[in-house]
Every structure is written in structure tokens, then in C-alpha cells.
Amino acid sequence: MKKKSILVLASLSLLFFLPQAAQADEMSQKIQEQTQVVKQLEKEVATITDKQTAVKEEIKAFDTRAVTLENELTTLHNEKEAIENEIKLQEIRLVTLEEMASLQTISQVTTVKNNSVENQKERIDALRKEVTEVEAKIAATNKTIAAEETNKEQKVAEQKELEKAAKAVQTKMANEEAAIERLEAEAAAAKKAAAEAEAAKKAAAERLERAGFISPLARSYSISSGFGQRVDPTGYSGTGHDGIDIPGSAGEAILAARYGTVVEAGYHSSAGNYAIVKHDNGYYTYYMHMTENFVSVGQTLETSQQIGTMGTTGNSTGVHLHFGIATGVWSGFVNPTNFI
Ligand SMILES: [Zn+2]
């Protein structure tokens, strides 16, 4: 590789060291990280869902037990009622026995055995004891039901909390997923930009190799006034236009179309702030109407090194770059579109 082409490549890589590729790498790493976060959140959702299922089962079990307890309670109440009815019957019988006993005392007829009344009373007492026992069972069952209801309420509250937690995680997950989508779009854009920058770099290198010059602007452009015959809008340069006019915005970077040495730099009433660069290929390039001029006579420039900023100094009717190529200093102008 010749020294010159090394220089060209070095200067090109300066211009085209664009951060898109690094940005794309950074983004894909970010996306991976975000994806890990989403996976973690998915696990959290699964855990919460499992808990929800368990709590739901528990609540179902509570409901089943509640039915059983209510049935038990009904049975106990029925039992109590049966015993109480039995007591009423036995009390009637007792009254009859007592009446018969008192009649027997009068009539001396021994139809009622002496211990019958006592037996009957004991029987009634036993029944009353049974009632008390059933009542204790009823109270215990009611207590159990109350405790079960409290526990169920706790489970229902737990269920609500789990629903809340699940919703929160799901919202978070949706946000993370949206962030990933955004990052992916950004990554795709960065990748596209990197590819475009790479293509532009290649095109510029090819152009420099083929035509000797690259564009003085780091973008595509239109020409508002071409090279050759025209009516000069400033009325200064007569009818010939010794370069091309490229409109743009104030402050835009103007770049050296090829490496070279500055042979003129300064202010001219017509050219405004301008610079002329001498190149090794026998040509000179001209940059005019700049707002700022960053170069000075004798300075060596690399290809695409910034010369100044776009403006409208000198004889100019609007912000633009007048770009010219010539074989001499202020002579031998050629059409730049044949080169760039
Ligand atoms: Zn012009």
C-alpha cells in the first residue's frame, strides 16, 4: 500500500468513525438485560399465580367445610328439639304417675310401684343432661364456624393482595416489554444507520479513488445554481458561474473535498469568508460564503477535515456553499459535478 492511500484511508476513517456500530452493540446488550428482567417478572407472575391457585383451593375447602358444619348444626338442633319433645312427653307421664301415686295413697290400690315416680324423674333429668350436652356441641360448632369464617376472610384478603401484586407485576412487565420494543426499534435504526454510514464510507472511498474528491458536505445535497453560464443574482460575477451553489443551513460543517494545503484563506467582498486548497492531483478546491473559517494559509488538511461553517457572507443572497474546482488559483475553473 502506498503512503498516499494509507493517508487517504486514515483521513477517511477519521470522518467516518461513526458511533452507530458501538451504539448497536450497547443496545443489544440493553435488550438482553431487559429480556432478563422480563423473564424474572414472568417467574414472579407464575409464583403469584401458583399462590392464587392455592388460596382459591383453600377458600373452596372453607366453603365445603362450612356446608358440613351447617349440616351438623342443623342435625344438632333437630336432636335438641327431639330430646326437648321427649322431655315434654316424659313430664306429662310424670304428672300422670304422680297423680296415680296420690290416688293410690287414698285408694290403697298398689298399681304404681313406689320407685316409678323417682325413676321417671331420673329419666327426665337424664334427658335434660342430654339437652345440655347437645347445646354444648351446638356452641362448639358455632365457635368453629365463626373461626372458619375469620380464617376465610383472611384468605379472601390474601387473595385480593395477590391479585393486586399480580396486576402490579403485569403492568411492570408490560412497561418492560414496551421498553424492549422501543430499544429494538432504536437498535434497528442504529444498525441501519451503521450500515448506511458504512456504505457512505465505502462510496466516499471509491469516489475519492475514482474521481479524486469527496463531497464537501457530509450529506446528500441539491444544487441551487450550477456551473457555467447564468445571470448572476448578485450582479457581481457577470454571466459566468465558476462553481456550484449548494444550499444548506447556517453553521453546517464544510469539509475538505481532498487532503491538501491551504493556499488562500480570508475575506473577499464577493466570496465572503473563503478558502482555497491546493491538492496533489493538480486541482484546487474553493469554499466560499462561510460564516466561520477554521483554516489558515499553509495549513495542511486531511480529506474531510472541517474548513468552516456554512453562511452567507460576501455577495450572497442566502445561506449556501459555493464550491469550486480549478486547475489554478482563480483560473481554470472546471465543473465540480464531474468530480463530486
Ligand atoms: Zn456560486
Coordinates of C-alpha atoms in Angstrom, one line a residue, residues 4-338:
K4 CA -0.7 8.3 0.0
S5 CA -3.5 5.7 0.1
I6 CA -2.7 5.0 3.8
L7 CA -3.2 8.7 4.4
V8 CA -6.5 8.7 2.5
L9 CA -7.8 5.8 4.4
A10 CA -6.6 7.3 7.7
S11 CA -8.4 10.6 7.0
L12 CA -11.5 8.8 5.8
S13 CA -11.6 6.7 8.9
L14 CA -11.4 10.0 10.9
L15 CA -14.5 11.3 9.1
F16 CA -16.4 8.1 9.1
F17 CA -15.6 6.9 12.6
L18 CA -19.3 6.9 13.4
P19 CA -20.5 5.5 16.7
Q20 CA -23.5 3.6 15.3
A21 CA -21.9 0.2 15.5
A22 CA -20.9 0.6 19.1
Q23 CA -24.3 2.0 19.8
A24 CA -26.0 -1.0 18.2
D25 CA -23.9 -3.3 20.4
E26 CA -24.8 -1.4 23.5
M27 CA -28.4 -1.5 22.6
S28 CA -28.5 -5.3 22.0
Q29 CA -26.8 -5.7 25.4
K30 CA -29.5 -3.5 26.9
I31 CA -32.2 -5.5 25.2
Q32 CA -30.7 -8.7 26.6
E33 CA -30.7 -7.2 30.1
Q34 CA -34.3 -6.0 29.7
T35 CA -35.3 -9.5 28.4
Q36 CA -33.8 -11.0 31.6
V37 CA -35.8 -8.5 33.7
V38 CA -39.0 -9.6 31.8
K39 CA -38.1 -13.3 32.4
Q40 CA -37.7 -12.6 36.1
L41 CA -41.1 -10.8 36.1
E42 CA -42.7 -13.8 34.3
K43 CA -41.3 -16.0 37.1
E44 CA -42.8 -13.7 39.7
V45 CA -46.2 -13.8 37.9
A46 CA -46.0 -17.6 37.8
T47 CA -45.3 -17.7 41.6
I48 CA -48.2 -15.4 42.3
T49 CA -50.5 -17.4 40.1
D50 CA -49.5 -20.6 42.0
K51 CA -50.2 -18.9 45.3
Q52 CA -53.5 -17.6 43.9
T53 CA -54.5 -21.2 42.9
A54 CA -53.5 -22.5 46.4
V55 CA -55.6 -19.7 48.1
K56 CA -58.5 -20.4 45.8
E57 CA -58.4 -24.1 46.8
E58 CA -58.2 -23.2 50.5
I59 CA -61.3 -20.9 50.1
K60 CA -63.1 -23.7 48.3
A61 CA -62.2 -26.0 51.2
F62 CA -63.5 -23.5 53.7
D63 CA -66.8 -23.3 51.8
T64 CA -67.1 -27.1 51.7
R65 CA -66.4 -27.3 55.5
A66 CA -68.9 -24.5 56.1
V67 CA -71.6 -26.6 54.4
T68 CA -70.7 -29.6 56.6
L69 CA -70.7 -27.5 59.7
E70 CA -74.1 -26.0 58.9
N71 CA -75.5 -29.5 58.3
E72 CA -74.0 -30.6 61.6
L73 CA -75.6 -27.6 63.3
T74 CA -79.0 -28.4 61.8
T75 CA -78.7 -32.1 63.0
L76 CA -77.8 -30.9 66.5
H77 CA -80.7 -28.5 66.6
N78 CA -83.1 -31.3 65.4
E79 CA -81.6 -33.6 68.0
K80 CA -82.1 -31.0 70.7
E81 CA -85.7 -30.4 69.6
A82 CA -86.4 -34.2 69.6
I83 CA -85.0 -34.5 73.1
E84 CA -87.0 -31.5 74.3
N85 CA -90.2 -33.0 72.9
E86 CA -89.3 -36.3 74.6
I87 CA -88.9 -34.4 77.9
K88 CA -92.3 -32.8 77.5
L89 CA -93.8 -36.3 76.9
Q90 CA -92.0 -37.7 79.9
E91 CA -93.1 -34.8 82.1
I92 CA -96.7 -35.4 81.1
R93 CA -96.1 -39.1 82.1
L94 CA -94.6 -37.9 85.4
V95 CA -97.6 -35.8 86.2
T96 CA -99.8 -38.9 85.5
L97 CA -97.6 -41.1 87.6
E98 CA -97.7 -38.6 90.4
E99 CA -101.5 -38.3 90.3
M100 CA -101.8 -42.1 90.2
A101 CA -99.4 -42.3 93.2
S102 CA -101.5 -39.8 95.2
L103 CA -104.7 -41.7 94.2
Q104 CA -103.1 -44.9 95.2
T105 CA -102.4 -43.4 98.7
I106 CA -106.1 -42.7 99.0
S107 CA -107.4 -46.0 97.5
Q108 CA -104.7 -48.2 98.8
V109 CA -104.5 -49.8 95.3
T110 CA -100.9 -50.7 94.5
T111 CA -100.8 -50.2 90.8
V112 CA -97.9 -47.8 90.9
K113 CA -94.7 -49.0 92.3
N114 CA -93.1 -46.8 94.9
N115 CA -90.0 -46.1 92.8
S116 CA -91.8 -45.3 89.5
V117 CA -92.1 -41.6 90.1
E118 CA -88.4 -41.4 91.1
N119 CA -87.4 -43.4 88.0
Q120 CA -89.4 -41.1 85.8
K121 CA -87.8 -38.0 87.4
E122 CA -84.3 -39.6 86.8
R123 CA -85.3 -40.3 83.2
I124 CA -86.2 -36.6 82.7
D125 CA -83.0 -35.5 84.4
A126 CA -81.0 -37.7 82.0
L127 CA -82.8 -36.2 79.0
R128 CA -82.1 -32.7 80.3
K129 CA -78.5 -33.6 80.7
E130 CA -78.6 -34.8 77.1
V131 CA -80.0 -31.5 76.0
T132 CA -77.2 -29.6 77.8
E133 CA -74.7 -31.8 76.0
V134 CA -76.2 -31.1 72.7
E135 CA -76.3 -27.4 73.5
A136 CA -72.6 -27.5 74.3
K137 CA -72.0 -29.3 70.9
I138 CA -74.0 -26.5 69.2
A139 CA -72.0 -23.8 70.9
A140 CA -68.7 -25.6 69.9
T141 CA -69.9 -25.9 66.3
N142 CA -70.9 -22.2 66.2
K143 CA -67.4 -21.3 67.6
T144 CA -65.8 -23.5 64.9
I145 CA -68.0 -21.8 62.2
A146 CA -67.0 -18.3 63.5
A147 CA -63.3 -19.3 63.5
E148 CA -63.6 -20.7 60.0
E149 CA -65.3 -17.5 58.8
T150 CA -62.4 -15.4 60.2
N151 CA -59.9 -17.7 58.5
K152 CA -61.8 -17.5 55.3
E153 CA -61.9 -13.7 55.5
Q154 CA -58.1 -13.7 55.9
K155 CA -57.8 -15.9 52.8
V156 CA -60.1 -13.7 50.8
A157 CA -58.0 -10.7 51.9
E158 CA -54.8 -12.6 50.9
Q159 CA -56.4 -13.4 47.5
K160 CA -57.1 -9.7 46.9
E161 CA -53.5 -8.8 47.8
L162 CA -52.3 -11.5 45.4
E163 CA -54.5 -10.1 42.6
K164 CA -53.0 -6.6 43.3
A165 CA -49.5 -8.0 43.2
A166 CA -50.2 -9.8 40.0
K167 CA -51.6 -6.7 38.4
A168 CA -48.5 -4.7 39.5
V169 CA -46.1 -7.2 38.1
Q170 CA -48.1 -7.5 34.9
T171 CA -48.1 -3.7 34.5
K172 CA -44.3 -3.6 35.2
M173 CA -43.9 -6.4 32.6
A174 CA -45.9 -4.6 30.0
N175 CA -43.7 -1.5 30.6
E176 CA -40.5 -3.5 30.3
E177 CA -41.8 -5.2 27.1
A178 CA -42.7 -1.8 25.7
A179 CA -39.2 -0.6 26.6
I180 CA -37.7 -3.6 24.8
E181 CA -39.8 -2.8 21.7
R182 CA -38.5 0.7 21.8
L183 CA -34.9 -0.5 22.2
E184 CA -35.3 -2.9 19.4
A185 CA -36.6 -0.2 17.1
E186 CA -33.7 2.0 18.2
A187 CA -31.3 -0.9 17.7
A188 CA -32.7 -1.5 14.2
A189 CA -32.4 2.2 13.4
A190 CA -28.8 2.3 14.8
K191 CA -28.0 -0.8 12.7
K192 CA -29.5 0.8 9.6
A193 CA -27.5 4.0 10.3
A194 CA -24.3 2.0 10.8
A195 CA -24.9 0.2 7.5
E196 CA -25.6 3.5 5.8
A197 CA -22.5 5.0 7.3
E198 CA -20.5 2.0 6.2
A199 CA -22.0 2.3 2.7
A200 CA -21.3 6.0 2.6
K201 CA -17.7 5.4 3.8
K202 CA -17.2 2.8 1.0
A203 CA -18.9 5.1 -1.6
A204 CA -16.7 8.1 -0.5
A205 CA -13.5 5.9 -0.6
E206 CA -14.5 4.7 -4.1
R207 CA -15.3 8.2 -5.2
L208 CA -12.0 9.6 -3.9
E209 CA -10.2 6.8 -5.6
R210 CA -12.1 7.2 -8.9
A211 CA -12.7 11.0 -9.1
G212 CA -10.2 12.4 -6.7
F213 CA -12.7 14.2 -4.5
I214 CA -15.4 13.6 -1.9
S215 CA -18.4 15.8 -1.2
P216 CA -17.7 18.9 0.8
L217 CA -20.8 18.2 2.9
A218 CA -21.4 15.1 5.0
R219 CA -24.8 14.6 3.4
S220 CA -26.6 14.4 0.1
Y221 CA -27.4 17.8 -1.4
S222 CA -29.1 19.6 -4.2
I223 CA -27.5 22.3 -6.4
S224 CA -29.4 25.6 -6.5
S225 CA -27.1 27.1 -9.2
G226 CA -24.9 25.0 -11.5
F227 CA -21.6 25.6 -13.2
G228 CA -21.5 27.7 -16.3
Q229 CA -23.5 30.5 -17.9
R230 CA -26.1 32.2 -15.9
V231 CA -27.4 35.6 -14.8
D232 CA -25.5 36.3 -11.6
P233 CA -28.1 37.1 -8.8
T234 CA -25.5 39.4 -7.1
G235 CA -24.7 41.2 -10.3
Y236 CA -21.0 40.9 -9.4
S237 CA -19.5 38.0 -11.4
G238 CA -21.1 38.7 -14.7
T239 CA -22.7 35.8 -16.6
G240 CA -20.3 33.0 -15.7
H241 CA -20.7 30.8 -12.6
D242 CA -17.3 29.2 -11.8
G243 CA -18.6 26.7 -9.3
I244 CA -21.8 25.2 -7.9
D245 CA -24.0 26.6 -5.2
I246 CA -25.3 24.1 -2.5
P247 CA -27.9 25.5 -0.2
G248 CA -27.9 24.5 3.5
S249 CA -28.3 25.7 7.0
A250 CA -26.2 28.3 8.8
G251 CA -23.4 26.7 10.8
E252 CA -23.3 23.5 8.8
A253 CA -19.8 21.9 8.6
I254 CA -17.9 22.4 5.3
L255 CA -15.3 19.7 4.7
A256 CA -12.2 19.4 2.6
A257 CA -13.0 17.5 -0.6
R258 CA -9.5 16.1 -0.6
Y259 CA -6.4 16.3 1.5
G260 CA -4.2 19.3 0.6
T261 CA -2.7 22.6 1.6
V262 CA -4.5 25.9 2.2
V263 CA -3.2 28.5 -0.3
E264 CA -5.7 31.2 0.4
A265 CA -7.9 31.9 3.4
G266 CA -9.6 35.2 4.4
Y267 CA -12.3 37.6 3.4
H268 CA -13.2 38.8 -0.1
S269 CA -16.1 41.2 -0.8
S270 CA -17.5 38.8 -3.3
A271 CA -16.5 35.3 -1.9
G272 CA -17.1 36.3 1.7
N273 CA -15.1 34.2 4.1
Y274 CA -13.4 31.7 1.8
A275 CA -10.6 29.2 1.5
I276 CA -8.6 27.7 -1.5
V277 CA -6.9 24.4 -1.0
K278 CA -4.2 23.0 -3.3
H279 CA -4.2 19.3 -3.9
D280 CA -1.7 16.8 -5.1
N281 CA -3.7 15.8 -8.1
G282 CA -3.3 19.2 -9.9
Y283 CA -6.5 20.8 -8.8
Y284 CA -7.6 23.5 -6.3
T285 CA -10.9 23.5 -4.4
Y286 CA -12.8 26.7 -3.4
Y287 CA -15.1 27.1 -0.5
M288 CA -17.0 30.4 -0.2
H289 CA -19.6 32.5 1.8
M290 CA -18.7 30.8 5.0
T291 CA -19.7 32.2 8.4
E292 CA -16.5 30.9 10.1
N293 CA -13.2 30.0 8.6
F294 CA -11.2 27.4 10.6
V295 CA -8.2 27.2 8.3
S296 CA -5.2 29.4 7.5
V297 CA -2.7 29.7 4.7
G298 CA 0.0 27.0 4.8
Q299 CA -2.1 24.6 6.8
T300 CA -2.3 21.0 5.6
L301 CA -5.7 19.4 5.7
E302 CA -6.8 15.8 5.7
T303 CA -9.7 14.7 3.5
S304 CA -13.0 15.7 5.1
Q305 CA -11.3 17.9 7.7
Q306 CA -13.6 20.8 8.6
I307 CA -12.7 24.0 6.8
G308 CA -15.5 26.2 8.2
T309 CA -19.2 26.7 8.6
M310 CA -21.9 27.4 6.0
G311 CA -23.1 31.0 5.8
T312 CA -24.0 33.9 3.5
T313 CA -21.0 36.3 3.7
G314 CA -19.9 38.3 0.7
N315 CA -22.1 38.6 -2.4
S316 CA -24.7 36.1 -1.4
T317 CA -28.5 36.1 -1.4
G318 CA -28.9 33.2 1.1
V319 CA -27.1 30.6 3.2
H320 CA -25.1 28.3 0.8
L321 CA -21.7 26.9 0.0
H322 CA -20.2 28.0 -3.3
F323 CA -17.9 25.1 -4.1
G324 CA -15.4 25.3 -7.0
I325 CA -12.7 23.2 -8.6
A326 CA -10.0 24.7 -10.7
T327 CA -6.6 23.9 -12.2
G328 CA -5.2 27.2 -10.9
V329 CA -5.7 29.9 -8.3
W330 CA -8.6 31.9 -9.6
S331 CA -8.2 30.3 -13.0
G332 CA -9.0 27.2 -15.0
F333 CA -12.4 26.5 -13.4
V334 CA -14.0 23.2 -14.2
N335 CA -17.4 21.8 -13.4
P336 CA -17.3 20.2 -9.9
T337 CA -20.1 17.9 -10.7
N338 CA -17.7 16.0 -12.9

